[in-house]
Each structure stands twice: as structure tokens, then as C-alpha cells.
Coordinates of C-alpha atoms in Angstrom, one line a residue:
X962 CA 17.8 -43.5 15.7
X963 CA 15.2 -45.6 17.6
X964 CA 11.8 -46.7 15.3
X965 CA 9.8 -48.7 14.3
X966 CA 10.8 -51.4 11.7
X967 CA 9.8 -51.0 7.9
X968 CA 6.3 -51.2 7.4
X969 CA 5.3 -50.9 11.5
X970 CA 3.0 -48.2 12.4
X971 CA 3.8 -47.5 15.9
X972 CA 0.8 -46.2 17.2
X973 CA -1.0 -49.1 15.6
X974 CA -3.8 -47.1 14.5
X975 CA -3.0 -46.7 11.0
X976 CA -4.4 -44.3 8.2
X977 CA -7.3 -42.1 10.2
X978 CA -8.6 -39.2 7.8
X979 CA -9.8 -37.7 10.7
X980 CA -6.6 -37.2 12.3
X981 CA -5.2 -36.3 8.8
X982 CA -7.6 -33.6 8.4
X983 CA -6.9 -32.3 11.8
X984 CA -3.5 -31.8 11.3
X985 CA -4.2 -30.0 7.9
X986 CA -6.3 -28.3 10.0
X987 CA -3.6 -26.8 12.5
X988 CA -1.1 -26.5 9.7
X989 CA -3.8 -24.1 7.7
X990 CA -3.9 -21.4 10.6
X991 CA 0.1 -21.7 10.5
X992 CA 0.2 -21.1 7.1
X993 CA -2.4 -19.0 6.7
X994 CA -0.8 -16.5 9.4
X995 CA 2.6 -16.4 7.7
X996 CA 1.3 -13.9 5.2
X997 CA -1.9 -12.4 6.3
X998 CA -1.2 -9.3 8.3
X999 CA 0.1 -7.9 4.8
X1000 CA -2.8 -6.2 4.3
X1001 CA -3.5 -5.3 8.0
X1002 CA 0.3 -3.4 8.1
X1003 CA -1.6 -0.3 7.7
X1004 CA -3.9 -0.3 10.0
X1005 CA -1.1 -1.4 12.5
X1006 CA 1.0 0.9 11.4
X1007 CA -1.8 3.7 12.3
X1008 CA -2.3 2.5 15.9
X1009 CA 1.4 1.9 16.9
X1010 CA 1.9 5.3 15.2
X1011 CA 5.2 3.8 13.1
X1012 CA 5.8 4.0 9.5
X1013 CA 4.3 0.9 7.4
X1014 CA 7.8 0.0 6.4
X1015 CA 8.8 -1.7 10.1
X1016 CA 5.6 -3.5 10.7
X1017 CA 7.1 -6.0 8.0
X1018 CA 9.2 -7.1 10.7
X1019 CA 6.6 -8.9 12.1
X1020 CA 6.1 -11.0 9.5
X1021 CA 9.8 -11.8 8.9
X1022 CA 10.0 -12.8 12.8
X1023 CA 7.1 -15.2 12.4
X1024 CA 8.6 -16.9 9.3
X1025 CA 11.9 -16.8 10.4
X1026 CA 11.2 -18.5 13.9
X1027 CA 9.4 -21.4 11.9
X1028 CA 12.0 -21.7 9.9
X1029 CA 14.6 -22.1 12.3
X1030 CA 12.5 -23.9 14.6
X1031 CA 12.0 -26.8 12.3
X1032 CA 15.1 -28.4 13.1
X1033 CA 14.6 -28.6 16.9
X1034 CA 10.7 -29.4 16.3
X1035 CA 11.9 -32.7 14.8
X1036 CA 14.6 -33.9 18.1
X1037 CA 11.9 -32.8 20.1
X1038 CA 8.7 -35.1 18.5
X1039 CA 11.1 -38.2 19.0
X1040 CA 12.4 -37.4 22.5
X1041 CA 9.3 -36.3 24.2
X1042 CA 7.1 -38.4 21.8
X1043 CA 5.2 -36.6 18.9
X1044 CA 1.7 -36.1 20.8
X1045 CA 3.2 -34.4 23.8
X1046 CA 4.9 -31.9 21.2
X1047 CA 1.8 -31.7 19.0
X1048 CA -0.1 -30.9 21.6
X1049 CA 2.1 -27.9 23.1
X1050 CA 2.7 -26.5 19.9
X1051 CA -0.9 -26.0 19.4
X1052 CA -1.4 -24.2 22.9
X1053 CA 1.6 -22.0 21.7
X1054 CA 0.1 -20.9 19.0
X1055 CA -3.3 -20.2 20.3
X1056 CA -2.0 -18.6 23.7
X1057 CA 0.2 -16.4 21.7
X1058 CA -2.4 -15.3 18.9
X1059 CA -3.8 -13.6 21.9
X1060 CA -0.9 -11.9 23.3
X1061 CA -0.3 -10.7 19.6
X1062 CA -3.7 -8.9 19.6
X1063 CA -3.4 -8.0 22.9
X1064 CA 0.0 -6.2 22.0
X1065 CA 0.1 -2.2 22.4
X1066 CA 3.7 -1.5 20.5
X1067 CA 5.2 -3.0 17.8
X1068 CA 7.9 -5.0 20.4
X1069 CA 5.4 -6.8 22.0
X1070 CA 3.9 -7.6 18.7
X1071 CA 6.7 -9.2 17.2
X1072 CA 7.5 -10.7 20.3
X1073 CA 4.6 -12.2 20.3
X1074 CA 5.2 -13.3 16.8
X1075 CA 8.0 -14.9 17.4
X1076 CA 6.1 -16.8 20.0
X1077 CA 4.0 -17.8 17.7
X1078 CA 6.5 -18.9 15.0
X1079 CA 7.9 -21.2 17.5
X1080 CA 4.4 -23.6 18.2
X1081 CA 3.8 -23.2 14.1
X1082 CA 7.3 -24.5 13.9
X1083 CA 6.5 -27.5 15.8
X1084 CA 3.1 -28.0 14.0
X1085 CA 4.6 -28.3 10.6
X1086 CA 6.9 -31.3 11.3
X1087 CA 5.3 -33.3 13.9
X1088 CA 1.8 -32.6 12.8
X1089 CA 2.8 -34.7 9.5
X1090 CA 4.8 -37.3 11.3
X1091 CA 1.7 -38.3 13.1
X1092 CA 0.1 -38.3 10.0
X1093 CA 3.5 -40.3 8.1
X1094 CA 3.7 -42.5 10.7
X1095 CA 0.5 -44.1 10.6
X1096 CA -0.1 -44.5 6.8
X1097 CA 0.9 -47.4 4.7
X1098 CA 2.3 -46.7 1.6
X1099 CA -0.8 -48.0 -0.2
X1100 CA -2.7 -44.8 1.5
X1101 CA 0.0 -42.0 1.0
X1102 CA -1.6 -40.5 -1.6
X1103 CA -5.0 -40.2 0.1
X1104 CA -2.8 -39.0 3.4
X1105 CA -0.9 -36.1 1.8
X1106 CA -4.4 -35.1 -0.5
X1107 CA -5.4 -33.6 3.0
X1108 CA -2.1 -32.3 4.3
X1109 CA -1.2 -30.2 1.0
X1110 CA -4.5 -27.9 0.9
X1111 CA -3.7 -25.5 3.6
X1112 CA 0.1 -24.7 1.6
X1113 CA -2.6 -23.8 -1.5
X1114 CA -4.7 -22.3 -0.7
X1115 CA -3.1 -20.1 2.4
X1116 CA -1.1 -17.9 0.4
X1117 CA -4.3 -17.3 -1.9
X1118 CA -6.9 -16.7 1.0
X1119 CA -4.6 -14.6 3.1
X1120 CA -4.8 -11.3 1.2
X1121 CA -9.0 -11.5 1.0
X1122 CA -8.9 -12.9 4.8
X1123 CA -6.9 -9.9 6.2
X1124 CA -8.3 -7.4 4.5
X1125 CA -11.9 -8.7 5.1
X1126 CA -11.3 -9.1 8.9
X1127 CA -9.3 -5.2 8.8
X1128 CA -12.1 -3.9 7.1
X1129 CA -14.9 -4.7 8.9
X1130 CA -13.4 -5.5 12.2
X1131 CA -10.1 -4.8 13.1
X1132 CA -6.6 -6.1 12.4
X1133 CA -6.6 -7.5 16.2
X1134 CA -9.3 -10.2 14.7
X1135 CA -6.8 -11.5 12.4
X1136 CA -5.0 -13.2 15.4
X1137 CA -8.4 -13.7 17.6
X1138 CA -9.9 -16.1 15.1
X1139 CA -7.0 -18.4 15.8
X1140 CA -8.6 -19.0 20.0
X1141 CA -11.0 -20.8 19.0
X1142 CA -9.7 -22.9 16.1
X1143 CA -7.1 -23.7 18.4
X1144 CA -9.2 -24.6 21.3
X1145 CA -11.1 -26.8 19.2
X1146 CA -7.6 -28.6 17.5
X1147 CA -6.2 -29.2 21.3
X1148 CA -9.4 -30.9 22.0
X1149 CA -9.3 -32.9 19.2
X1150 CA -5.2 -33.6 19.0
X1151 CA -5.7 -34.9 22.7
X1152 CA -8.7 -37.4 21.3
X1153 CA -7.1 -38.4 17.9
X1154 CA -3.5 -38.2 18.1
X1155 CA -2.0 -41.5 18.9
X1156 CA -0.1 -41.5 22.5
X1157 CA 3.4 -42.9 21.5
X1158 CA 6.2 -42.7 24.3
X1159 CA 9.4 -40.8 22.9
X1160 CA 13.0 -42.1 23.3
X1161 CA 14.2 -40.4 26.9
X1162 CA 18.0 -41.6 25.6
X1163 CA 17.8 -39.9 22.8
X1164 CA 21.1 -37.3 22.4
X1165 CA 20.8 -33.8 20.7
X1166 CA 23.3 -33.3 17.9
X1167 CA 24.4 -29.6 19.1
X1168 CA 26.7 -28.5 16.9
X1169 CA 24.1 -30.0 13.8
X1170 CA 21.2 -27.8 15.2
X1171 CA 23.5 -25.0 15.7
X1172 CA 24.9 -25.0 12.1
X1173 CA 21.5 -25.6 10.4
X1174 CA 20.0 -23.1 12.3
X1175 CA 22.3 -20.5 11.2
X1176 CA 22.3 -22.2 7.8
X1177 CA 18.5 -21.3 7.7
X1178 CA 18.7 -17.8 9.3
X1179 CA 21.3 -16.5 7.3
X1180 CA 19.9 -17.6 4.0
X1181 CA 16.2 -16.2 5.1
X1182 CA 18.2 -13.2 5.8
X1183 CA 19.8 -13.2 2.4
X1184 CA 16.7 -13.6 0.7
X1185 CA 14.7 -11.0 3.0
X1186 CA 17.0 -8.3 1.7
X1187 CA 17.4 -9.3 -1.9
X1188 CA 13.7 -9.1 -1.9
X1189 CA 13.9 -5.5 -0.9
X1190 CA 15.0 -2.5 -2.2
X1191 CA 18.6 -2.0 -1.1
X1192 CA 19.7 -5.5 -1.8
X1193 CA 23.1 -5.8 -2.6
X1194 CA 26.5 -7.3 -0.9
X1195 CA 25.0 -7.8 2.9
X1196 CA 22.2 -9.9 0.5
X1197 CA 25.0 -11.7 -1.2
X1198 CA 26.7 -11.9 2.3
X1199 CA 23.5 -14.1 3.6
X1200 CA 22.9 -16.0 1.2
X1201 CA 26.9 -17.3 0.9
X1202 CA 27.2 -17.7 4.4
X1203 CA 23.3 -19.8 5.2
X1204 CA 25.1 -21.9 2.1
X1205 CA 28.2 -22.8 4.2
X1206 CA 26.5 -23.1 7.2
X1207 CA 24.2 -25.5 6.0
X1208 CA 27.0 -27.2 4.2
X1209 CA 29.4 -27.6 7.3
X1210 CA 26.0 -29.4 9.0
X1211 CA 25.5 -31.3 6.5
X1212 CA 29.5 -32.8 6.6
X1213 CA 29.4 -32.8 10.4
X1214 CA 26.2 -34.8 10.3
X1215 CA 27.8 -37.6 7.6
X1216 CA 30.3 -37.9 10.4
X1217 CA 28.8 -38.1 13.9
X1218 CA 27.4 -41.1 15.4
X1219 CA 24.1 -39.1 16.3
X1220 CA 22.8 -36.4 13.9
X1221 CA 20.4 -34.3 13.9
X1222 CA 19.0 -35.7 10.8
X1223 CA 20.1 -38.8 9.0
X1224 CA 20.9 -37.7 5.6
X1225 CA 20.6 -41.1 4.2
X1226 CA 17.2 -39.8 3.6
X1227 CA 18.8 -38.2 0.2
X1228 CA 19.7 -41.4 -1.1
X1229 CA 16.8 -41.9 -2.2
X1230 CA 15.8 -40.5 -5.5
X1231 CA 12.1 -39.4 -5.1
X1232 CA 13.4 -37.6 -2.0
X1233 CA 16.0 -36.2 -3.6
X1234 CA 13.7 -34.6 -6.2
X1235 CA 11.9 -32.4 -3.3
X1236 CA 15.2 -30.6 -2.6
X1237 CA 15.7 -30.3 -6.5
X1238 CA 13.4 -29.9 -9.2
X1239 CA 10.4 -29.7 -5.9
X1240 CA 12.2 -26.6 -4.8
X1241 CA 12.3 -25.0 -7.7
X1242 CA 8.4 -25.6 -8.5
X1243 CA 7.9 -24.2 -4.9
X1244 CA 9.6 -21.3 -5.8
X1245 CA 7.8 -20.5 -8.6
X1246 CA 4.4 -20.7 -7.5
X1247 CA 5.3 -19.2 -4.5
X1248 CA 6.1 -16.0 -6.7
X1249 CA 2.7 -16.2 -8.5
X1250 CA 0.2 -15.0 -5.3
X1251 CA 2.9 -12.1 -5.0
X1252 CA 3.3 -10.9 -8.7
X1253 CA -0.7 -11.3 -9.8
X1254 CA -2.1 -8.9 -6.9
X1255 CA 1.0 -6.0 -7.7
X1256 CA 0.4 -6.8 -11.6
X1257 CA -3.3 -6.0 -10.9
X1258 CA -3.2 -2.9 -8.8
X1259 CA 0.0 -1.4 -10.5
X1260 CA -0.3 -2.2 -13.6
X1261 CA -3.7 -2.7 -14.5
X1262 CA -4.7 0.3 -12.3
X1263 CA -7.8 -2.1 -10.2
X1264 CA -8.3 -1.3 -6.8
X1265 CA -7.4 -4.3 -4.3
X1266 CA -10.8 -5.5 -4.0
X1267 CA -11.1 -6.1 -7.7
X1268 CA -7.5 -7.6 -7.7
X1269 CA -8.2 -9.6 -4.2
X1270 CA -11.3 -11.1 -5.9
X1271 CA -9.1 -11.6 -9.2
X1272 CA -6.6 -13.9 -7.5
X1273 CA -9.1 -15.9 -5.8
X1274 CA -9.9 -17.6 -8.8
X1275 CA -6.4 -19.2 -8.6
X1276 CA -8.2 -20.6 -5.2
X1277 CA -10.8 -22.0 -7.3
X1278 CA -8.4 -24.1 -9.6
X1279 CA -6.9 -25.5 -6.7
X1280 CA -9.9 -26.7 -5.1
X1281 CA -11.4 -27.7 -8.5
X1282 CA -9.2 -29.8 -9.5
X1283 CA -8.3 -31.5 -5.9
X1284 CA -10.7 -34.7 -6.6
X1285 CA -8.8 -35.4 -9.6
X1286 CA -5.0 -35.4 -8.9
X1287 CA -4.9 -39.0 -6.9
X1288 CA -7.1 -40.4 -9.9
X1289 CA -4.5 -38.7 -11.9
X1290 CA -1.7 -39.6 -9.9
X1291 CA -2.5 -43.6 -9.7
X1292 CA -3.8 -43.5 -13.7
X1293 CA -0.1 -42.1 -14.9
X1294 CA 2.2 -42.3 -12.6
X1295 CA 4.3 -39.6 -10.8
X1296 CA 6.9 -39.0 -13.4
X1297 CA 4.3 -37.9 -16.4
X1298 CA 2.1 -36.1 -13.8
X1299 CA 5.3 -34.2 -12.7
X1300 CA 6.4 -33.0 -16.0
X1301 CA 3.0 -32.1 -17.2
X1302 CA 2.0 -29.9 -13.9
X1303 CA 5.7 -28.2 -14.6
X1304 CA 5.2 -27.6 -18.0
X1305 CA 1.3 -26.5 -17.9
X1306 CA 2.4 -24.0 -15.2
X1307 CA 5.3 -22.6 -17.6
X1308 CA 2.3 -22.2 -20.0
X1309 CA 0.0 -20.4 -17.9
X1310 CA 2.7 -18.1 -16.5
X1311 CA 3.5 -17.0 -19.9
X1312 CA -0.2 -16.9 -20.8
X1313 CA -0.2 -14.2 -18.0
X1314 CA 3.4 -12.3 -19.4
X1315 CA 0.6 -12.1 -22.1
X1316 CA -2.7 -10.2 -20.2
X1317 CA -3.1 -6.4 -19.8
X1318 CA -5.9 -3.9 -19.2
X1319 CA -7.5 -4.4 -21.7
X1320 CA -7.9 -8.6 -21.6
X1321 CA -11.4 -9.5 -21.1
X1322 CA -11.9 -10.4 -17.1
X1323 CA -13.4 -13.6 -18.2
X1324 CA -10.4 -14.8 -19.9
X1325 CA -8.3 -13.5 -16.9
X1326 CA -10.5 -15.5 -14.7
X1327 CA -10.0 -18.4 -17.3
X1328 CA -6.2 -18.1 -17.4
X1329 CA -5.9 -18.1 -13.3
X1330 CA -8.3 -21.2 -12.7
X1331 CA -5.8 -23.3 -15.2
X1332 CA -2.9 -22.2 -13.2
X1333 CA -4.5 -23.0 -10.0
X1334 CA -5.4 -26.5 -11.0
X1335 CA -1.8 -27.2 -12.5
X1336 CA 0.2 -25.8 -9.5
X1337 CA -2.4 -28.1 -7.4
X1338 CA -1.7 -31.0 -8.9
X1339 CA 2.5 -30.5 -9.4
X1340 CA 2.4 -29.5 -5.5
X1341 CA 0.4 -32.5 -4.5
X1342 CA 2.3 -35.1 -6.7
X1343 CA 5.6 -33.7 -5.3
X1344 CA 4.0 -34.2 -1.7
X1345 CA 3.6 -37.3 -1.9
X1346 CA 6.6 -38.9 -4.4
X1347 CA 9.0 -37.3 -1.8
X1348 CA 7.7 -39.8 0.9
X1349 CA 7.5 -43.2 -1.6
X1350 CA 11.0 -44.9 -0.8
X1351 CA 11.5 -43.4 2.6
X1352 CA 12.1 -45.9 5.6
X1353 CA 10.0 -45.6 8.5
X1354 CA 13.4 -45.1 10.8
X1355 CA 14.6 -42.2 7.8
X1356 CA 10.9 -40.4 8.4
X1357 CA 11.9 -37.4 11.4
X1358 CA 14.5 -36.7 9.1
X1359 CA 13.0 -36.5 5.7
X1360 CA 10.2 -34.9 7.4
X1361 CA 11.6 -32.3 9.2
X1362 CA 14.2 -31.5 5.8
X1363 CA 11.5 -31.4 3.3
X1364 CA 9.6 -28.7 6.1
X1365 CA 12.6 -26.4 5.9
X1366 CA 13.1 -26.6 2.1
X1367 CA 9.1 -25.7 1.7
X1368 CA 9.8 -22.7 4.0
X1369 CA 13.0 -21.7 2.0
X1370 CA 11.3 -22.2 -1.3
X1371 CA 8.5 -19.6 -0.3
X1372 CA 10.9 -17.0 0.7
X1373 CA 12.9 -17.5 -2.3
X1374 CA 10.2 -17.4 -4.2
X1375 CA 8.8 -13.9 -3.2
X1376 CA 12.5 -12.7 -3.0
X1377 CA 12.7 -13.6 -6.5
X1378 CA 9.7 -12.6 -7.8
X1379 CA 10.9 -9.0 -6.4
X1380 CA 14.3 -9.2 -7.5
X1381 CA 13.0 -9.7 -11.3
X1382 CA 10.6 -7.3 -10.7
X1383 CA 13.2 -5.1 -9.5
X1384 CA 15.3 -5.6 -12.4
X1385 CA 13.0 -5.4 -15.0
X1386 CA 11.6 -2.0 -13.8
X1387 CA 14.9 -0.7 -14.1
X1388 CA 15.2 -2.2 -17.7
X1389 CA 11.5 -0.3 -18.5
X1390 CA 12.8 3.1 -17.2
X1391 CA 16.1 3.2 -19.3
X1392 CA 14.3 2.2 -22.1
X1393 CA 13.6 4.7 -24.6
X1394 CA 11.4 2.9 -26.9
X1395 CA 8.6 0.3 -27.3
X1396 CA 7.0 -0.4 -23.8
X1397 CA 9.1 2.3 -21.5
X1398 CA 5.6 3.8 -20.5
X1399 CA 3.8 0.5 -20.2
X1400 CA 3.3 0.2 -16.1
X1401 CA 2.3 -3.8 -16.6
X1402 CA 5.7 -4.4 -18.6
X1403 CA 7.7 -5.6 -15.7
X1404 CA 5.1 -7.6 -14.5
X1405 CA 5.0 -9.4 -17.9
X1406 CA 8.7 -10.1 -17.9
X1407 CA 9.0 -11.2 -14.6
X1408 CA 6.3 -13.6 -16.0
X1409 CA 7.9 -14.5 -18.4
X1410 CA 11.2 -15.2 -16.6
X1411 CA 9.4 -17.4 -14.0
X1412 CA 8.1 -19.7 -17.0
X1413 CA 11.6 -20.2 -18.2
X1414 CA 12.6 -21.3 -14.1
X1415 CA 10.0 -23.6 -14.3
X1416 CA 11.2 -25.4 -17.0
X1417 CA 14.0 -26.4 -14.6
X1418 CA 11.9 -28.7 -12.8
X1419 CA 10.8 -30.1 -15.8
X1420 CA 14.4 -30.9 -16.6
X1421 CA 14.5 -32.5 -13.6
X1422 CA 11.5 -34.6 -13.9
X1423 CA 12.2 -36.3 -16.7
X1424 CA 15.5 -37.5 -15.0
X1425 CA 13.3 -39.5 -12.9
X1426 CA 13.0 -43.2 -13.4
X1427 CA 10.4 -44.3 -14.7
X1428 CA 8.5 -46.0 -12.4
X1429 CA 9.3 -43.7 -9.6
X1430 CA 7.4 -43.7 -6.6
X1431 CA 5.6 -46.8 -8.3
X1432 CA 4.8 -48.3 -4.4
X1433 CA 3.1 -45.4 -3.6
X1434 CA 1.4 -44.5 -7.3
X1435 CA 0.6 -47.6 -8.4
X1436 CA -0.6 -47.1 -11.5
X1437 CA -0.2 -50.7 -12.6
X1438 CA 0.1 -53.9 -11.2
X1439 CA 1.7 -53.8 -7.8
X1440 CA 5.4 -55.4 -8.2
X1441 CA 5.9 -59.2 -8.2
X1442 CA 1.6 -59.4 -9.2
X1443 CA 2.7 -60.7 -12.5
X1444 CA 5.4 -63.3 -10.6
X1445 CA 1.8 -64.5 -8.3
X1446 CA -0.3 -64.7 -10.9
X1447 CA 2.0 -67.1 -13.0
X1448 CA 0.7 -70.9 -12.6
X1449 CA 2.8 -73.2 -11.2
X1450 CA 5.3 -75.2 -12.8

């Protein structure tokens, strides 16, 4: 793999908060349009005249092409050169937002999604290369303080977004907002995004796109239908066989002279910890935005203004507490800030096993705000450890991995958080006693049971070394100070 040598920056414009914002920017309307047709299906529904139930294909096209997309995204930023692909994923998006409210059927609109799907899969990746590539360790932190809002505070905006923008306008505006921003991010990508030629020699690894891109599929398959109701062996099916895709890839790639990605990357502790105890925070805080708005309505009997408005303060915690995780971060290091956000979370998700009608909306508000500001700062300190002992040549790769595994931790997530809720509803109806006729019970115990998965990643925290990510954090003296500062013989 052609790059620059350790410590280079290749455009030689190094750390630009400008372009950093850009690109959090870009990656917000990606995010943000994963999940907020949910509550335009509808209203969608009502115009294409088809039951609610197959609009959700939409949004599993969208997710799915970004998913999948990824790995390509990543060959193509070094190839072509990561402006050029920056650049064309942007017009993508924005040119199909339009033909998605343009669309008069339901095939043209996930069509259209899936056209969309494939510029947001190129955003993700190369947007943050950019971004990686000119940023010296010293100024991660700062770097990835702007990239990690939009994956915050996306899933908690979408629901408030889509249904303000259904209400009052239409559902077409959810996609029509996007011409503008993205008219506006081309102009600026073309002024701020560094012009770096790409590698014309560079090979594609075939067979290693092909694998992980079934890898991917299957398992977003898999976990698409064991978040539904009829889950059972095709579920189970999906899931084993994404598994042994992505495990035949990964042995092909150890092998060939030109992979796809350079695995190396996993060598690497702090990286390591992103496909480990990283995932399984994702995962778990990925099911909160789903659980708290169903617990509300369902359970608690609010309408879905009062429960919109509810989850919004999770919104507030994140944005609350945003100053004060890079402080945190450099005051601490990442290891104690890691285990604290992991087991804070586990304590406000149980906190919210705890809640019912009857809690006091203050206290509600109270509980939701913590939880915001602890999955802020676990998500940003994961962000940025992930990045700490990564070569400049191992970045495409680490970049384009860690985007997958943030995908596949959302969908697991929400898969998971129905599958418990699933199970536990099932538990509540056989029941004969004690909370059978309580409506919030599963909502509690699937609570409950996502407290106790969080305490994995706490395990897995506290495996980390101690001064993990220590280049990046910094919380003390930089290594070697002390040898500098001693007087001379």
C-alpha cells in the first residue's frame, strides 16, 4: 500500500477545524437519513397506497448499501485520490435526495435509496480520512471531538426531525432539505479538501471485496430479521453465514500480496478494542434511542410528541457534556474514562429498568441527560483511542474497518434491543403472577439486560494497558520528557 511515511501529512495542510467540521457536516445528513423516514412510513405508506410494513424496505436498502459500500469506498479514496471521491459522493447524495422525493412508487423510492446509500457510503470513510490524514496525533482528540457529534446526536434528532418535517410539510421535505446542505458541502469540499493525487497502480483485491461484502450483507440480513417478528433459522442462517464470509476475507487477506485492507491494523491494541469492547458499547446505545421512544408510547401510554420531546433530553446530555470529554480525556487517560462511561451507562440503563408512569417527568428528564452525557463521552473516547497507535500507511484500512463495525454495531443494536424485547414480552404474557399486566415490564427488562451487556465492555476496558492511547491522551508528560529534562552528566 502506497503512503505517506509515519508522521507525514500528505496534503501538507495539517489539522483544519474547518475542514473537520465539514466533514461532520456531510456525515450528519448521512446519518441523520439512516433513520429518519421512521416516522414519515405512514405518510408514505398513504400516498404509495401499500401497507406500512414494506416502506421499511427503504430504510434497510439505505443502510444496507452503506454498509456494503464501505469496503469499496476505501480502494476507491486511494486510487482516484480521496477529494475526487469526497467530492462525488456528496453530489450522489444530494442528486439522489431529489430523485427519492421525486419518487411516485415505492421502487423508485428505494431505488433511489439505494443511490443514496452508495454516496453516504463513500462519505463515511473518506470524509474521515481527509480529516485522519491531516492531523497529528497531538490534535486527534480535537479532530474526532467534531467528527463524533453527528453519530450522537443523529439517531436522537431523527424521530423529532421526521416527524416535524411530516407534520407540517410533507414527508418529500425530509429528502429536500438535504439539496441545499449538499450544495453548500460540494462548494466547500472543493475549497477545503486537500487535492492529493491517488495511486493509478493501485490493484483491487476482488475476491477480498467480494467476501466482505457478502460478509456484511448477510450478517445485516441476519440481524434485519432477528429484529423482526418471524425471526428464526433464515436469521440464524445470516448471521452464520456474514460470519464465514467475513472470516474466509479475512484469511484470504493475511495471504495475498494486495488486500483489500491490511489487517495489521488489528495488531494494535487500542484498535483492537473498537472491534471489541467498542462494538459492544455501540450496540448498546444504539438500542437506547429505540427502546426509550416504544417504552414511552407503549408503556407509559404518552403520545409521540410527549415521548419525541422525552428523548431529546438524551440530545441534551450529549451536547452538554461535549466541552468536557477532551479535558476529561487528556486529565485521566483513556483507560479510566473508558471504564467509567461503560459503567455509568450500565447505571443509567438500569436507572431506566427502574421508571414507570408514574416517575416524576423531571426525574425522567434527569435520568436521560446523565445517559446522554455518559454515552457522549464513552463514544468519543472510543473514537479517538481506536486511532492512537495506527500508522499513517495502516489508516484506509483501519478507517474503512472501524466504519463497517459502527454500521454493524447499530443494526445489532436495534436487532437486539427487539429481540429482548421480543422475548421478554413473551415471558410477561405467560406469566401468571406479579407484573403479567404491567405494559412497561418488557421495557424494564430489556433494560435491564442491556446494562448487564454493557458491563462487557467494561471487562474489556480494564484489559487495556494502562497508558493506552497515552500519544494521543496525554495526560502526563509526553514519553522520554522526563529522559530531556535530566541534566547532563
Amino acid at each position: 500500500m502506497n503512503a505517506a511515511p509515519r508522521g507525514a501529512d500528505p496534503a501538507g495542510v495539517g489539522w483544519s477545524p474547518r475542514l473537520a467540521l465539514l466533514v461532520a457536516a456531510t456525515f450528519f445528513m448521512e446519518f441523520l437519513d439512516g433513520t429518519v423516514l421512521t416516522t414519515a412510513i405512514p405518510s408514505i405508506a398513504a400516498d404509495f397506497s401499500v401497507p406500512p410494513a414494506d416502506v421499511n424496505i427503504t430504510m434497510t436498502a439505505y443502510l444496507m448499501t452503506v454498509a456494503m459500500g464501505i469496503p469499496l469506498s476505501s480502494w476507491l479514496a486511494e486510487r482516484l485520490g480521496a477529494r475526487r471521491v469526497f467530492c462525488l459522493a456528496i453530489a450522489i447524495f444530494t442528486a439522489a435526495s431529489l430523485l427519492c422525493a421525486l419518487s411516485q412508487d415505492l421502487t423508485m423510492l428505494t431505488l433511489s435509496r439505494v443511490l443514496q446509500g452508495a454516496g453516504g457510503a463513500m462519505m463515511v470513510p473518506v470524509g474521515t480520512l481527509v480529516v485522519l490524514r491531516g492531523t497529528p496525533k497531538k490534535d486527534l482528540l480535537r479532530a474526532t471531538a467534531f467528527l463524533v457529534w453527528p453519530g450522537l446526536l443523529a439517531p436522537v434528532l431523527a424521530p423529532l426531525v421526521g416527524g416535524a418535517l411530516t407534520t407540517y410539510l410533507s414527508w418529500h421535505w425530509i429528502f429536500l432539505v438535504n439539496l441545499p446542505l449538499g450544495l453548500a458541502a460540494f462548494l466547500a469540499a472543493l475549497r477545503l479538501v486537500p487535492a492529493v493525487g491517488g495511486d493509478s497502480t493501485r490493484r483491487l483485491d476482488w475476491l477480498g471485496l467480494a467476501l466482505t461484502t457478502l460478509g456484511v450483507g448477510s450478517l445485516l440480513v441476519g440481524l434485519e430479521l432477528i429484529g423482526g417478528r418471524d425471526a428464526g433459522l433464515l436469521a440464524a442462517a445470516g448471521i452464520g453465514a456474514g460470519l464465514l464470509f467475513l472470516a474466509a476475507a479475512a484469511a484470504w487477506m493475511r495471504r495475498t500480496s494486495t488486500p483489500l485492507f491490511n489487517l495489521s491494523v488489528f495488531g494494535a491494541r487500542t484498535f483492537r478494542a473498537t472491534a471489541t469492547g467498542g462494538f459492544v458499547y455501540r450496540l448498546t446505545i444504539s438500542a437506547v434511542p429505540f427502546l426509550l421512544p416504544l417504552m414511552f408510547q407503549a408503556g407509559f401510554g404518552w403520545d409521540p410528541l410527549q415521548a419525541g420531546a422525552m428523548v431529546s433530553a438524551v440530545f441534551m446530555g450529549n451536547i452538554g457534556i461535549k466541552p468536557a470529554t477532551t479535558p476529561l480525556i487528556r486529565r485521566f487517560g483513556f483507560k479510566p474514562v473508558l471504564v467509567f462511561a461503560s459503567l455509568a451507562s450500565a447505571a443509567t440503563f438500569g436507572l431506566c429498568a427502574l421508571l414507570d408512569a408514574g416517575t416524576p417527568e423531571p426525574l425522567i428528564v434527569a435520568v436521560l441527560v446523565a445517559s446522554g452525557a455518559f454515552r457522549s463521552i464513552g463514544f468519543s473516547a472510543y473514537a479517538s483511542v481506536q486511532y492512537a497507535d495506527v500508522l499513517p500507511a495502516q489508516l484506509p484500512s483501519a478507517n474503512a474497518v472501524s466504519a463497517t463495525l459502527v454500521q454493524l454495531a447499530t443494526a445489532a443494536g436495534i436487532a437486539v434491543g427487539a429481540l429482548l424485547l421480543r422475548v421478554f414480552e413473551a415471558g410477561s404474557e405467560a406469566a401468571s403472577t406479579g407484573v403479567a399486566g404491567d405494559p412497561a415490564a418488557p421495557y424494564r427488562a430489556a433494560f435491564l439486560a442491556i446494562a448487564v451487556l454493557m458491563l462487557l465492555s467494561t471487562l474489556d476496558s480494564l484489559a487495556l494497558p494502562r497508558n493506552a492511547g497515552a500519544e494521543v491522551s496525554r495526560p502526563g508528560p509526553a514519553p522520554g520528557a522526563e529522559r530531556r529534562r535530566r541534566p547532563r552528566a
